[in-house]
XYZ file of C-alpha atoms in Angstrom:
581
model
C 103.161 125.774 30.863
C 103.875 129.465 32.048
C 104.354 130.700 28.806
C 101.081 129.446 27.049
C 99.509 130.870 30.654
C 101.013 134.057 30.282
C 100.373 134.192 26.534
C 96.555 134.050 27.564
C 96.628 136.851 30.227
C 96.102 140.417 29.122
C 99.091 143.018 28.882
C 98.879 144.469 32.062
C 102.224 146.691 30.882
C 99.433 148.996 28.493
C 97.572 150.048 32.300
C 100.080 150.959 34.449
C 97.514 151.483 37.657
C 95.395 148.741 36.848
C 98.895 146.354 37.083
C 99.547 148.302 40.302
C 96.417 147.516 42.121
C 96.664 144.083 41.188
C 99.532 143.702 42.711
C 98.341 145.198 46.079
C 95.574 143.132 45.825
C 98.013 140.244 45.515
C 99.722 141.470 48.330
C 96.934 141.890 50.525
C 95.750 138.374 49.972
C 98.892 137.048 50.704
C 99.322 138.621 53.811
C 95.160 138.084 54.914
C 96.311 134.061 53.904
C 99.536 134.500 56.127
C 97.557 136.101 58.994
C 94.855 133.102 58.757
C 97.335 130.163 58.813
C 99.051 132.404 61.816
C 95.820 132.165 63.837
C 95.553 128.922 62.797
C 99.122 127.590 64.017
C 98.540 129.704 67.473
C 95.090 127.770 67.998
C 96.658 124.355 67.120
C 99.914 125.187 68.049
C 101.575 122.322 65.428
C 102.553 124.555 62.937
C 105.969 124.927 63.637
C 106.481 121.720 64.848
C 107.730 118.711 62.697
C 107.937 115.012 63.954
C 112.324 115.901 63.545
C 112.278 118.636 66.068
C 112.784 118.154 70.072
C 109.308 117.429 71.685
C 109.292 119.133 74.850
C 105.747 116.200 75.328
C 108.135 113.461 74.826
C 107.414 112.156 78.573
C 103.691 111.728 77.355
C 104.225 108.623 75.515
C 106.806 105.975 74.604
C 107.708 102.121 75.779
C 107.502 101.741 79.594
C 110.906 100.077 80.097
C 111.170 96.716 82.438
C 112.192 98.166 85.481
C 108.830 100.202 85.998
C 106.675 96.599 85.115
C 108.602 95.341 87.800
C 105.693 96.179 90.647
C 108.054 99.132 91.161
C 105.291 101.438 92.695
C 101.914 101.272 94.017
C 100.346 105.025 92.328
C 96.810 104.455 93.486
C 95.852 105.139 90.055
C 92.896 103.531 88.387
C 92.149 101.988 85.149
C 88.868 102.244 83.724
C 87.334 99.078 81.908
C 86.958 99.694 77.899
C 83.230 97.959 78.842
C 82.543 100.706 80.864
C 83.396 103.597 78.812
C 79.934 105.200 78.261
C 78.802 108.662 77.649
C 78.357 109.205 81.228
C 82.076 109.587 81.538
C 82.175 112.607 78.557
C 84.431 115.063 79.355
C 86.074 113.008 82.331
C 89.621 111.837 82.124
C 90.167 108.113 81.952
C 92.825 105.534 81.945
C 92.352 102.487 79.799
C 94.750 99.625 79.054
C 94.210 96.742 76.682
C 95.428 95.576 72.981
C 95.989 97.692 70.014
C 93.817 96.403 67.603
C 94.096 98.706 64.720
C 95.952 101.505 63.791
C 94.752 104.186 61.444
C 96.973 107.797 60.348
C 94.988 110.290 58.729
C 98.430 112.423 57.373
C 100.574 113.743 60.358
C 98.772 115.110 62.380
C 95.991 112.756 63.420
C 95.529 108.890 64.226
C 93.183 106.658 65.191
C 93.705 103.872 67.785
C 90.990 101.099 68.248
C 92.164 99.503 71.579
C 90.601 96.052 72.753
C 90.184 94.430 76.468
C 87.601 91.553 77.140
C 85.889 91.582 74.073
C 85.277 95.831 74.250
C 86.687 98.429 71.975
C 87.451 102.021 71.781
C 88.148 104.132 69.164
C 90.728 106.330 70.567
C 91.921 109.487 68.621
C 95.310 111.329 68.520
C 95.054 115.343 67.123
C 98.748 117.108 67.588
C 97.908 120.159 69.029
C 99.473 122.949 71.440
C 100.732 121.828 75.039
C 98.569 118.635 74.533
C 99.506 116.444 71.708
C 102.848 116.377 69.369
C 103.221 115.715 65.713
C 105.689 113.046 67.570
C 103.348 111.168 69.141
C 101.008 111.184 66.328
C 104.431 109.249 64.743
C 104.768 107.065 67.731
C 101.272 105.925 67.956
C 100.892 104.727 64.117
C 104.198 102.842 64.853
C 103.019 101.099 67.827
C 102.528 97.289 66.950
C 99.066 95.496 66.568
C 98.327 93.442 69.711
C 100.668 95.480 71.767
C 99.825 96.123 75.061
C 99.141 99.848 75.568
C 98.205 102.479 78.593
C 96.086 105.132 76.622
C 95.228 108.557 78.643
C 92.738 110.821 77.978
C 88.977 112.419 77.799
C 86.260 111.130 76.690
C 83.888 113.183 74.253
C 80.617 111.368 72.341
C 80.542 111.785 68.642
C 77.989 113.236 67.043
C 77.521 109.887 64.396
C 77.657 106.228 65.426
C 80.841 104.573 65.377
C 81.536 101.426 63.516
C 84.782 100.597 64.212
C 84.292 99.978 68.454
C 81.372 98.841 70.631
C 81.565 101.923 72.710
C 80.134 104.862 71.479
C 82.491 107.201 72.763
C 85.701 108.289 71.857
C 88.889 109.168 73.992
C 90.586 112.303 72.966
C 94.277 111.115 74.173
C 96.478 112.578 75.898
C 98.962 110.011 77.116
C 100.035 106.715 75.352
C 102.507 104.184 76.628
C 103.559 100.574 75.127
C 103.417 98.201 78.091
C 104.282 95.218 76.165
C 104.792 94.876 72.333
C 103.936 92.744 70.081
C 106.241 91.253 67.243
C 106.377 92.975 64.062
C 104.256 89.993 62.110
C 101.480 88.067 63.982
C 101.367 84.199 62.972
C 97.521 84.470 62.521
C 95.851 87.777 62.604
C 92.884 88.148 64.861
C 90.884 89.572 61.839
C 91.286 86.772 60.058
C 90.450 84.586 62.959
C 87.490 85.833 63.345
C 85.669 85.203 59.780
C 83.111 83.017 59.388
C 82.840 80.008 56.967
C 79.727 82.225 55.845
C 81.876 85.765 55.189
C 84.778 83.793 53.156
C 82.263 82.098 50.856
C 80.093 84.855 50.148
C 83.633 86.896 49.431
C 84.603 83.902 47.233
C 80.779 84.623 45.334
C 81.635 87.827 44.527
C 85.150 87.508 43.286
C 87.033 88.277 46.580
C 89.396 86.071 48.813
C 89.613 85.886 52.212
C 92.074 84.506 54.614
C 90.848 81.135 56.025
C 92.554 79.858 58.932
C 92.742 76.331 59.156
C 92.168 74.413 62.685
C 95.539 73.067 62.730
C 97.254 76.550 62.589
C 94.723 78.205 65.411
C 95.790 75.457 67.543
C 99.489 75.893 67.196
C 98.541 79.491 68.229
C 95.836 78.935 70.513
C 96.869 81.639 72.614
C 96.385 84.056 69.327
C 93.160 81.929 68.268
C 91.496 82.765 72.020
C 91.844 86.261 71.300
C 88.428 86.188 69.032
C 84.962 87.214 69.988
C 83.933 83.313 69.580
C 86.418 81.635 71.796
C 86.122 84.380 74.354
C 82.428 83.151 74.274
C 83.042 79.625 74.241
C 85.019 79.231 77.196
C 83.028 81.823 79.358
C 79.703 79.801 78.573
C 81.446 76.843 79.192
C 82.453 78.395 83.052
C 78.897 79.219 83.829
C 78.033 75.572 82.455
C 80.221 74.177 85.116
C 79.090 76.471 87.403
C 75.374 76.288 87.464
C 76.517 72.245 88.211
C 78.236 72.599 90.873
C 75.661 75.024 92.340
C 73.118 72.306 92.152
C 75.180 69.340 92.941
C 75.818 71.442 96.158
C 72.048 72.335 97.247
C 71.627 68.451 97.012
C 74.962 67.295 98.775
C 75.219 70.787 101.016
C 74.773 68.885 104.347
C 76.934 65.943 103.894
C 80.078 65.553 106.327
C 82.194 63.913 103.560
C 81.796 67.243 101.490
C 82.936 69.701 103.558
C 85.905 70.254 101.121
C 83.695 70.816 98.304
C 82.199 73.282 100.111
C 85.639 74.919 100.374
C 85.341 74.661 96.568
C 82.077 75.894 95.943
C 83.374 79.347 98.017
C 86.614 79.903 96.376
C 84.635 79.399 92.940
C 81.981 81.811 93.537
C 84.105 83.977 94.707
C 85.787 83.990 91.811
C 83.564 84.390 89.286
C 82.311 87.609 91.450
C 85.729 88.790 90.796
C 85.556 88.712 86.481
C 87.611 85.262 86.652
C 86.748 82.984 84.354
C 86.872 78.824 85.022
C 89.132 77.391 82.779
C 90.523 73.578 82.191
C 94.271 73.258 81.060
C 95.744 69.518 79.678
C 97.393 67.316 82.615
C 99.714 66.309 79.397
C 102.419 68.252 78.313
C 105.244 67.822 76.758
C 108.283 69.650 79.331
C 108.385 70.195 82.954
C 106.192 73.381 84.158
C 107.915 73.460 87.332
C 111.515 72.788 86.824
C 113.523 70.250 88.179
C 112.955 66.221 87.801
C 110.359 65.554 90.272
C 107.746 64.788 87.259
C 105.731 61.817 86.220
C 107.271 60.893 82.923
C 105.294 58.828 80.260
C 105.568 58.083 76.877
C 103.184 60.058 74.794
C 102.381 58.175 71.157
C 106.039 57.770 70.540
C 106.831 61.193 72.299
C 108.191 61.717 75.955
C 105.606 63.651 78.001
C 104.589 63.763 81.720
C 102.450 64.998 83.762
C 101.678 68.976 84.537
C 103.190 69.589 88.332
C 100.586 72.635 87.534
C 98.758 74.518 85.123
C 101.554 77.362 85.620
C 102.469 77.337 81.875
C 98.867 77.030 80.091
C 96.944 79.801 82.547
C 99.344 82.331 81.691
C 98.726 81.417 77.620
C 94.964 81.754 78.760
C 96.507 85.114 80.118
C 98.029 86.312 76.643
C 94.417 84.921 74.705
C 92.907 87.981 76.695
C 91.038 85.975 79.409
C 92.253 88.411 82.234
C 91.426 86.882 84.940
C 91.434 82.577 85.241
C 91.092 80.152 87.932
C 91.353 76.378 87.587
C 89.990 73.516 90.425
C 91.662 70.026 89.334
C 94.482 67.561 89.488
C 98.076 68.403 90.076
C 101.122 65.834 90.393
C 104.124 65.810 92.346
C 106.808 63.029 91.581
C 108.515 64.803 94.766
C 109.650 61.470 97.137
C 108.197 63.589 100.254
C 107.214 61.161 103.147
C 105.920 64.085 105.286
C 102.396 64.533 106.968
C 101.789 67.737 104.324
C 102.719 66.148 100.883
C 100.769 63.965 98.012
C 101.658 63.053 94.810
C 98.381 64.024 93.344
C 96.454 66.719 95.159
C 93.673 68.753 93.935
C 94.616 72.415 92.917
C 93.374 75.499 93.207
C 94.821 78.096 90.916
C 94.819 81.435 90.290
C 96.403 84.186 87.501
C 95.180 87.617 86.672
C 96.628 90.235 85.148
C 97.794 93.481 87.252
C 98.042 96.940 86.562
C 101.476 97.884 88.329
C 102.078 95.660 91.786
C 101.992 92.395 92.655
C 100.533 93.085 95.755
C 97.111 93.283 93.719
C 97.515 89.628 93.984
C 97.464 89.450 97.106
C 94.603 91.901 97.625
C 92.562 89.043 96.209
C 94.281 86.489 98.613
C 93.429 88.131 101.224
C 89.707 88.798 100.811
C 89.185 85.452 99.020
C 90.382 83.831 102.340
C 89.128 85.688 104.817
C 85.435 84.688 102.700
C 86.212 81.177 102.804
C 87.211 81.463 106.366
C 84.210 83.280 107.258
C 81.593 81.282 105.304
C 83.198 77.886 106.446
C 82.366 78.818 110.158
C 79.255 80.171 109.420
C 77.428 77.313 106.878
C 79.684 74.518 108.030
C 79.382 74.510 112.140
C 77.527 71.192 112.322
C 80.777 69.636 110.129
C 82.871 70.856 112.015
C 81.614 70.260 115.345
C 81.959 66.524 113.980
C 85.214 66.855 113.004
C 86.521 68.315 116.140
C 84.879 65.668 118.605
C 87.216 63.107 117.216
C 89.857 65.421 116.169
C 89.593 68.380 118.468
C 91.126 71.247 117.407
C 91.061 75.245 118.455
C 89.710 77.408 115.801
C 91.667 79.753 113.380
C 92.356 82.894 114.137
C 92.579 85.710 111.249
C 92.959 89.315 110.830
C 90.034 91.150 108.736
C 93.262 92.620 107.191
C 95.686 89.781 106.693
C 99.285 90.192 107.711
C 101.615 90.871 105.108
C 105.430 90.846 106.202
C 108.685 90.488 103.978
C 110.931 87.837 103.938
C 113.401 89.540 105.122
C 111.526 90.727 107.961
C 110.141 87.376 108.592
C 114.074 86.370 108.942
C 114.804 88.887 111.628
C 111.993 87.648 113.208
C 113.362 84.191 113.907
C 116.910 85.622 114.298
C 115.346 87.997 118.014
C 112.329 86.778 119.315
C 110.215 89.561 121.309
C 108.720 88.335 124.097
C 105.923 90.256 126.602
C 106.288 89.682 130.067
C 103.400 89.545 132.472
C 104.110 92.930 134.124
C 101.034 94.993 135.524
C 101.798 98.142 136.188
C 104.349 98.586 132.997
C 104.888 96.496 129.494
C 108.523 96.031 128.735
C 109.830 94.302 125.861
C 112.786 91.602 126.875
C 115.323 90.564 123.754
C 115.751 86.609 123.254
C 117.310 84.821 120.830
C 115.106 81.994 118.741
C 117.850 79.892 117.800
C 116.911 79.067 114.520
C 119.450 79.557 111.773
C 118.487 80.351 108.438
C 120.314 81.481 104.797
C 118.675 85.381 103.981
C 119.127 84.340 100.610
C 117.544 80.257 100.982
C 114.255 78.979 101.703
C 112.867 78.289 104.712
C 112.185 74.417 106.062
C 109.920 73.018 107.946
C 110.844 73.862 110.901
C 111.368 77.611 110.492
C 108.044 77.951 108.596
C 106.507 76.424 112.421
C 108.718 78.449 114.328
C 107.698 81.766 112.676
C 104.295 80.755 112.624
C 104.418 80.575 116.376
C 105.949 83.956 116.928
C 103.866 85.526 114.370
C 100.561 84.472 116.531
C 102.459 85.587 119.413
C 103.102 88.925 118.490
C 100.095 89.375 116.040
C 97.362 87.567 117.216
C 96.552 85.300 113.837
C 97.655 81.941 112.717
C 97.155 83.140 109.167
C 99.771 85.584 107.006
C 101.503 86.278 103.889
C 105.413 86.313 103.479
C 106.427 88.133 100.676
C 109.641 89.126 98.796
C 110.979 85.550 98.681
C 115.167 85.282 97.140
C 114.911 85.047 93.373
C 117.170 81.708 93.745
C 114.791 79.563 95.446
C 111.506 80.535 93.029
C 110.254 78.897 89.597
C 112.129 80.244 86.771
C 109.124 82.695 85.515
C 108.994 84.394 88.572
C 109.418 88.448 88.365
C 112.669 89.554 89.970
C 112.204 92.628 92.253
C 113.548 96.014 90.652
C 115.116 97.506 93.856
C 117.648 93.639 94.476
C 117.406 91.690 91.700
C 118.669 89.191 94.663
C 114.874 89.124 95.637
C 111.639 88.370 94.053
C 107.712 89.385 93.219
C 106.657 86.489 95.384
C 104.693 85.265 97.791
C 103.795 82.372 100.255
C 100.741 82.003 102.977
C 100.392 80.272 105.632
C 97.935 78.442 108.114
C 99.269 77.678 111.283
C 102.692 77.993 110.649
C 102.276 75.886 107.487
C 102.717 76.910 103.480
C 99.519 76.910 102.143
C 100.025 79.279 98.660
C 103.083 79.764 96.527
C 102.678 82.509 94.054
C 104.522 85.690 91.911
C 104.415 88.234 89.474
C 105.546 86.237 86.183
C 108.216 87.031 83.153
C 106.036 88.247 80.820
C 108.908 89.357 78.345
C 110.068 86.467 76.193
C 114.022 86.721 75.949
C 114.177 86.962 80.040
C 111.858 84.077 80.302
C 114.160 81.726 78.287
C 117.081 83.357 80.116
C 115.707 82.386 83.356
C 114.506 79.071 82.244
C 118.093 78.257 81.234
C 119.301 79.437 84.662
C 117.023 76.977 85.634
C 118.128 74.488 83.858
C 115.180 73.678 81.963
C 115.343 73.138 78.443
C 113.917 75.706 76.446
C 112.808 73.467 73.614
C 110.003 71.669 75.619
C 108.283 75.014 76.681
C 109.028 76.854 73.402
C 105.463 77.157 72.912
C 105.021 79.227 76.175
C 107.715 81.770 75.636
C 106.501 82.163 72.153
C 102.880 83.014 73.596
C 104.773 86.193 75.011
C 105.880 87.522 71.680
C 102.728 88.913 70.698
C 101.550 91.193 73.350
C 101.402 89.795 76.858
C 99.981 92.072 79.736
C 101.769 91.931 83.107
C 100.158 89.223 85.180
C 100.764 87.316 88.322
C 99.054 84.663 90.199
C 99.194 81.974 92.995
C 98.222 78.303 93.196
C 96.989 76.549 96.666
C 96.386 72.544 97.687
C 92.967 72.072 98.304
C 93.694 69.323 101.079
C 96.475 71.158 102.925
C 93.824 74.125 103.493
C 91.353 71.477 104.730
C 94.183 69.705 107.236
C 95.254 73.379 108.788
C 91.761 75.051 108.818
C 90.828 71.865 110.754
C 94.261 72.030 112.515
C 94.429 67.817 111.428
C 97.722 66.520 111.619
C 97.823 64.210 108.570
C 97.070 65.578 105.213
C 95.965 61.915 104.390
C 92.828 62.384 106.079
C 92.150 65.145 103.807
C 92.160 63.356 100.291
C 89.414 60.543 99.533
C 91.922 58.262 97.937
C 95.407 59.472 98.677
C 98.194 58.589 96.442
C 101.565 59.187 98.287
C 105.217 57.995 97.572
C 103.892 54.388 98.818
C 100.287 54.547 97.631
C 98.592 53.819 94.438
C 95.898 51.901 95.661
C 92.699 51.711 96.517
């Protein structure tokens, strides 16, 4: 206590000067200790900041609200891949997005952020100081949510010790951090757990420890959590370049076959593909609600249980989405219950499908549309002339014509187009443009039928020179109910279609990736939200913005080859009126 302390010092009252100097000793310190902490604050800068006060840095971090997810902008700028942080980049500024894996405070003035994408971490690490970092978004940071999507900003500097905690051995000192998507407060499964072996939890059990085990039937009800570990991640990307090294061979022994020119077709949009970081994947031709909408479905009964089949893989690629695949493709079956006696439609047709996540725009989807067809395009006339020589002496057709930059023109553009038809007349000394009217009526806010889809296809080669283009910007009303509205007209969507020839080819979107407006729109829809309750709930845990596109393997075939039956296109066609042979 103070008085047994004081009780032990000497009486400094019996030496006047000796007392004094003490104290101006006392003094002296104080003020050398005041001066130090001074220097201190001015070098850090934090010192007089608390996490209560007004941050003028508050624009450096926080959740990015809907409207900018909403492929509001194109910036230009340019994530870096977590795989590809190396100490080549030290002292370069880099943008990284990916999961928040772990979350670590060290008081209030530092944190550590492990961030995850593909399998790759990062240790990144948060130090409030001056003009760069605030004892706010220290606070933020440790608050964010594990599995949350997050945009993390910053330099990266190399450590003088290895780290343990990340499989890069740099570290980015951050500058920037933004929630994209977060994840709910408590995961179902956590990814640590997960990720144990049988081996680690007995060994813990040996020495008086228990782990979590996570039983099979619980990682399946949250596969899209459960695909999130090291294993899976390996399991399905060995089981892609299984498939793949298969194909390659089955097509060195088949290449020169007639009958296989679509596979060919295949064998291009694959390799393509995988040259692109997308990863083959197989989703169930089961499931238990519609994954289109609407009633055209095969239903069955499923063990007691009403099922049908998928009209696509829509729902399950986009869980393969939130189990941190990235980027996915799919080549198989698709049905169509759709009564469609046309010369374009099947029941069952063999898809090709497509979803990746994106950075900011949609229209990164169709950057790879466009230079995945224009490949195709080019290696079908290159490797497959003696095909298609054949085909065109009994069916002769004129070849396709394509942009090295495809077309890309709104809807509503596309609209006005078939509303005033330019036409060129043959002048020679001077070009002047003559107004007509097309004739062709057609709701801004409706789809667009056959016969408009042909129509604009004609005027489109007239005026551009190529029978192939992409129409974007389609009327929210007349798209699936997980396709991104636009943020300027909610009246209007993320979408896309392409066509051949004056023919749809490709539907695809940006998608909902934020749970509550996914069931909204699915009841606008007038799905119900029971049968796909497993797919909204694979959004509640972190799900990065994504988009993709899906396309009919025999449709390309017919238009490429400019064949007017798509009939002659499938080996066994199954139609409305045919389920045999």
């Amino acid at each position: 206590t103070l008085r047994h302390i004081s009780a032990m010092e000497p009486d400094e009252s019996q030496n006047p000067s000796k007392k004094a100097s003490k104290k101006e000793a006392a003094k002296l310190e104080k003020q050398r200790r005041r001066e130090q902490h001074a220097a201190a604050a001015a070098t850090s800068g934090v010192s007089a900041l608390s996490v209560d006060s007004p941050d003028p840095l508050a624009a450096n971090y926080g959740d990015v609200p809907l409207a900018e997810l909403q492929s509001k902008v194109i910036s230009g700028r340019v994530w870096t891949q977590v795989g590809s942080l190396t100490g080549q980049l030290k002292d370069r500024s880099v943008l990284v997005r990916g999961r928040a894996q772990a979350i670590r405070a060290v008081g209030k003035k530092i944190a550590f952020l492990v961030v995850r994408e593909r399998g790759c971490t990062v240790q990144c690490v948060l130090t409030a100081a001056l003009d760069l970092v605030s004892p706010q978004m220290v606070k933020y940071a440790t608050g964010v949510n594990r599995e949350s999507f997050v945009d993390v900003e910053g330099v990266v500097s190399v450590p003088g010790v290895p780290i343990k905690g990340a499989t890069q051995q740099v570290e980015i000192q951050v500058r920037k951090l933004y929630c994209v998507n977060s994840a709910g407060n408590t995961l179902p499964i956590n990814i640590e757990d997960a990720s144990r072996s049988e081996v680690e939890i007995e060994k813990a059990l040996e020495a008086g420890e228990q782990l979590v085990r996570v039983n099979q039937d619980t990682r399946l009800n949250f596969r899209f959590l459960d695909l999130r570990t090291a294993a899976n991640q390996g399991i399905f990307r060995v089981q892609c370049q299984v498939e793949n090294v298969l194909r390659r061979n089955f097509h060195v022994f088949f290449g020169l076959c007639i009958c296989l020119f679509a596979l060919f077709l295949l064998l291009i949009f694959r390799q393509f593909l995988l040259n692109e970081e997308f990863v083959g994947i197989h989703t169930p031709k089961l499931i238990a609600g519609s994954s289109e909408g609407g009633s055209a479905v095969f239903r069955l009964d499923y063990k007691g249980t009403p099922a049908c089949l998928a009209q696509s893989p829509q729902l399950h690629k986009q869980m393969a989405i939130c189990g941190d695949f990235g980027r996915v493709f799919e080549i198989g079956p698709v049905f169509r219950a759709e009564d469609s006696f046309t010369h374009r439609h099947l029941c069952e047709f063999t898809g090709l499908d497509v979803e990746m996540e994106i950075k900011e725009h949609y229209a990164e989807v169709m950057d790879i549309v466009d230079r995945l067809f224009i490949a195709m395009f080019d290696s079908l006339n290159e490797k497959c002339q003696k095909e298609l020589e054949a085909i065109g002496r009994q069916y002769p057709f004129k070849p396709l014509k394509y942009l090295r930059k495809t077309l890309r023109l709104t809807f509503q553009e596309g609209i006005q187009m078939l509303k005033v038809r330019m036409v060129l007349p043959n002048l020679l000394i001077t070009l002047v443009y003559r107004v007509l009217e097309a004739g062709v009526e057609v709701d801004p806010l409706g789809d667009l039928n056959t016969e408009s889809e042909k129509t604009l296809g004609r005027l489109v080669a007239e005026r551009y020179g190529t029978d192939f283009y992409i129409l974007h910007r389609y009327p929210l009303a007349v798209r699936p109910f997980y396709t991104m509205p636009c943020e300027d007209d909610p009246a209007y969507s993320n979408s896309f279609d392409v066509f051949i020839r004056g023919e749809e080819i490709i539907s695809g979107a940006q998608r909902v990736h934020i749970p509550e407006f996914l069931a909204q729109r699915a009841e606008a829809c007038g799905i119900d939200v029971t049968t796909i309750s497993t797919y909204i709930d694979s959004f509640r845990y972190g799900a990065p913005p994504h988009g993709g596109f899906g396309v009919g393997l025999e449709r390309v075939v017919m238009l490429f080859c400019a064949l007017n039956n798509i009939r002659k296109t499938s080996l066994f066609p199954r139609d409305p009126q045919r389920i045999a042979p």
